[in-house]
């Protein structure tokens, strides 16, 4: 089963190493891990997607992480409502005469071309991993040359107190 | 400071009354932002090494163990007049195991140093040992200067990443300004919560650079919470359910020793009438001859302790991490019991066993709650009588049909002759288990052994540290001929620091514990476990200036131990024991703890 974790960690050298080292040692299997600055100076946010055997392991992962001195917060987003995104760049073979086909294909994905050459283009897409997989499937027939994916970044949604409709009216709490 | 150095060259460094370091007045600076002062005074500036010594003193560092080198030479220079005594070991592993023994007996946080490269890699085993047994210490690992770090410079080793997995926390000190904070945090982390080793990687330039010192230092341990709020209601529920259980048992682990809660344990079990199984490191939390003590459980536990684990209907584990040496095969562990577990480290809860009552908190606090108000005795007299009958039917035993000295007998005699406040230290192997089985522990916190890591070579240096921590105690170091030879060079410290440790060397001419497994599970194929040639241990004793005695019979054993115990001198007593003596009974690997072998003489 999957486990999605959002961490705040000290932005010190070696912290990523500390965490991946912990996973290696304890036999936890990382699917993706992303790290970057966050709203607080000196603190980074990590999003980790794991493949775990069962609830026990899930619990262990959380506790082992929380125990690290450099880990400031651990939030398990697996069961929570969260927005998750992944960025993917993909270089596709696209001779000039194919370009408009390609354009119309990627448009519904809100993907865009961010580099254009004579023979190839680079498509940028963000979204859920499933959406990215779907787009990649569509692009394969063109000839996919290179793919790079960032892994998930995630944030919990605002906890909605009123009913959903009121939130909608105010334009709150809607995935856009 | 009770440590007194010998006369001679080292006495100066060991003297606690030596003058303060030259050029370092007590730091006072940093009174920034006081009213009426437009400009804060610039903080005083120190040579890094002097500052380090100052902040170590502020943290109460009273004892230092290590070996110097190029990367730490400035630090040692600053120590010269510091009044902090150091123990100069002969190998860094000896230094750190000594610090380990010192920490366990004194309850203080020793400092261990190794120079960059080989000095700090030699510390690895000792760091891991302290980590596994939650022993507090601060390790200062020298490193090459920051300007050449990462270039594979002479004597560089990536000690920060190497020790990440075996320290409670570690620091790479790259900016002098961080030094006071990092040292302060290190001591705080080492001695709070689940204790453990904390390492500071110290590049050489951090000790030679000038560093401004501002006081006080803020710690930056934002998410670290060493005192979890215990779930009182859940502990009270444990108390109620324990009182109702028909076959309750308590597993007493090292967490009780660390929390200094042995007396509370005793008070509670006497009121609640619950028997106690000890882990290896929990031995002594109840006196061995206490009627409610079942002795040690697990692989070499007693039959009655293991049957208690197997047949209980309620198991309360206080401060043990359910090590596999205790549990045996998990599918057979306490199969009919509801399980409660108190641990200061939340990550231990649910790690091995899915407890019904996971209690995150300190052993002392849990026991205080358990003792609060009336304690109903559990209806367990029948259960106690049953366990007692097992004790009578399957007592620990040893062979009497062989013409050799039986090691268990030696342990018994030593135990008989020793005073109540004896400190018992062991190395790792068969002798360790014989001591765990046959020594009568009378006081808590006086048994020093390498539990989690099982590091051979631990015994002698740990005994040195223990004797430094308690100069007046009788310290016994039980060692095997294998492990002893791993750190034998530290014998000289007994002379150098006037430590009357009695080393009880069990010579079976083999790596006994492995030989035993080969005998029992590998068709007596003694691959690489028999020593073909041994040093003359008596001449070795002579060379190191300790009293040597060789013992072959029970009568000699008694006489020599009597002599040694009343003489304030270090002894190396070699017991030439039955080379085929085994540790029995035994739970063969893979079995449940109720499936023991060798419970009765064949
Ligand atoms: C450093 C280290 N190396 C290897 C082992 C594996 N080991 C466990 S017990 C043992 C034999 C110990 O022999 P000895 O010190 O003579 O003690 P005995 O078992 O004979 O009492 C060995 C090799 C270990 N625990 N530690």
XYZ file of N, CA and C in Angstrom, chain A residues 8 10 12-19 21 25-26 40-41 43 56-57 59-60 62-73, chain B residues 131 160-162 164-172 181 189 194 220-224 345-354 358:
192
model
N 8.438 18.546 7.491
C 9.245 19.760 7.563
C 10.539 19.359 8.238
N 14.822 20.502 9.133
C 15.853 21.532 9.165
C 16.594 21.541 7.841
N 19.566 21.630 6.909
C 20.990 21.468 7.207
C 21.596 20.522 6.195
N 22.900 20.642 5.972
C 23.531 19.649 5.099
C 23.345 18.252 5.707
N 23.096 17.308 4.860
C 23.038 15.925 5.351
C 21.656 15.457 5.767
N 20.680 16.336 5.788
C 19.382 15.901 6.305
C 18.696 14.918 5.352
N 18.802 15.201 4.063
C 18.204 14.262 3.098
C 18.876 12.898 3.223
N 20.187 12.926 3.382
C 20.970 11.708 3.551
C 20.512 10.959 4.801
N 20.270 11.724 5.867
C 19.832 11.136 7.125
C 18.517 10.376 6.915
N 17.653 10.976 6.151
C 16.328 10.376 5.996
C 16.353 9.195 5.034
N 18.914 7.455 4.453
C 19.696 6.438 5.172
C 18.819 5.656 6.130
N 18.114 1.650 5.973
C 18.437 0.805 7.111
C 17.231 0.020 7.590
N 16.099 0.665 7.602
C 14.897 0.033 8.145
C 14.126 -0.722 7.074
N 9.131 28.839 5.616
C 9.952 29.235 6.751
C 11.412 29.242 6.370
N 12.123 30.288 6.714
C 13.559 30.260 6.425
C 14.249 29.183 7.262
N 14.099 26.074 6.850
C 13.322 24.834 6.915
C 12.975 24.397 5.494
N 1.132 -1.383 10.242
C 2.191 -1.375 11.240
C 3.431 -0.653 10.716
N 3.802 -1.017 9.505
C 4.990 -0.395 8.917
C 4.760 1.107 8.744
N 2.979 3.034 10.491
C 3.112 3.662 11.783
C 4.586 3.794 12.175
N 5.334 2.734 11.903
C 6.763 2.724 12.185
C 7.480 3.832 11.428
N 6.355 6.618 10.311
C 6.051 7.928 10.884
C 6.858 8.156 12.173
N 6.869 7.134 13.040
C 7.562 7.300 14.317
C 9.078 7.426 14.133
N 9.613 6.619 13.249
C 11.062 6.680 13.029
C 11.453 8.053 12.493
N 10.616 8.609 11.633
C 10.919 9.935 11.101
C 10.782 10.990 12.193
N 9.705 10.894 12.942
C 9.433 11.904 13.963
C 10.541 11.939 15.012
N 11.203 10.808 15.190
C 12.250 10.682 16.191
C 13.537 11.427 15.792
N 13.700 11.688 14.505
C 14.904 12.378 14.049
C 14.912 13.810 14.566
N 16.034 14.218 15.105
C 16.127 15.566 15.660
C 15.889 16.632 14.591
N 16.307 16.349 13.372
C 16.162 17.334 12.302
C 14.778 17.342 11.662
N 13.926 16.431 12.056
C 12.577 16.415 11.486
C 11.663 17.207 12.418
N 11.076 18.258 11.886
C 10.288 19.159 12.728
C 8.813 18.786 12.748
N 8.356 18.222 11.665
C 6.936 17.864 11.566
C 6.797 16.687 10.624
N 24.961 3.133 21.250
C 23.679 3.377 20.577
C 22.681 2.269 20.894
N 30.875 11.676 9.615
C 29.510 12.163 9.820
C 28.507 11.198 9.184
N 28.718 10.877 7.938
C 27.762 9.945 7.321
C 27.952 8.526 7.834
N 29.195 8.178 8.193
C 29.416 6.823 8.722
C 28.673 6.573 10.027
N 25.899 8.231 11.107
C 24.512 8.683 11.119
C 23.561 7.607 11.644
N 23.821 6.380 11.261
C 22.903 5.309 11.631
C 23.154 4.729 13.021
N 24.203 5.178 13.700
C 24.522 4.588 15.009
C 24.700 5.646 16.084
N 24.162 6.819 15.834
C 24.168 7.848 16.872
C 22.738 8.312 17.073
N 22.507 8.879 18.238
C 21.193 9.488 18.461
C 21.063 10.711 17.566
N 22.142 11.422 17.454
C 22.198 12.545 16.529
C 23.663 12.831 16.284
N 23.978 13.469 15.153
C 25.359 13.881 14.971
C 25.429 15.228 14.280
N 26.550 15.882 14.505
C 26.754 17.231 13.989
C 28.052 17.275 13.204
N 28.018 18.088 12.151
C 29.254 18.411 11.464
C 29.482 19.891 11.769
N 26.627 26.166 20.935
C 25.282 25.606 20.819
C 25.335 24.096 20.560
N 21.008 16.205 24.309
C 20.435 15.056 23.579
C 20.927 13.739 24.174
N 15.380 9.012 25.346
C 16.150 7.773 25.209
C 17.598 8.179 25.044
N 18.536 24.828 19.448
C 17.614 24.860 18.300
C 16.923 23.514 18.133
N 16.463 22.984 19.223
C 15.864 21.649 19.144
C 14.351 21.783 19.202
N 13.824 22.267 18.113
C 12.444 22.695 18.099
C 11.462 21.555 18.284
N 11.723 20.441 17.639
C 10.724 19.367 17.652
C 11.091 18.253 18.623
N 12.186 18.442 19.338
C 12.669 17.366 20.198
C 11.967 17.420 21.555
N 10.866 5.732 23.965
C 11.040 5.954 22.527
C 9.796 5.450 21.808
N 9.048 6.375 21.262
C 7.782 5.997 20.647
C 7.972 4.992 19.505
N 9.101 5.100 18.837
C 9.332 4.220 17.693
C 9.489 2.758 18.115
N 9.721 2.509 19.403
C 9.792 1.114 19.868
C 8.399 0.504 20.010
N 7.407 1.357 20.116
C 6.047 0.843 20.276
C 5.545 0.375 18.921
N 5.151 -0.860 18.862
C 4.665 -1.385 17.594
C 5.771 -1.817 16.650
N 7.025 -1.675 17.036
C 8.109 -2.033 16.119
C 8.205 -3.538 15.935
N 8.147 -4.249 17.047
C 8.296 -5.699 16.985
C 6.950 -6.388 17.200
N 6.190 -5.831 18.110
C 4.940 -6.466 18.507
C 3.835 -5.416 18.495
N 2.677 -5.797 18.014
C 1.550 -4.857 18.018
C 0.906 -4.903 19.396
N -0.075 0.511 23.974
C 1.213 1.178 23.728
C 1.315 2.441 24.579
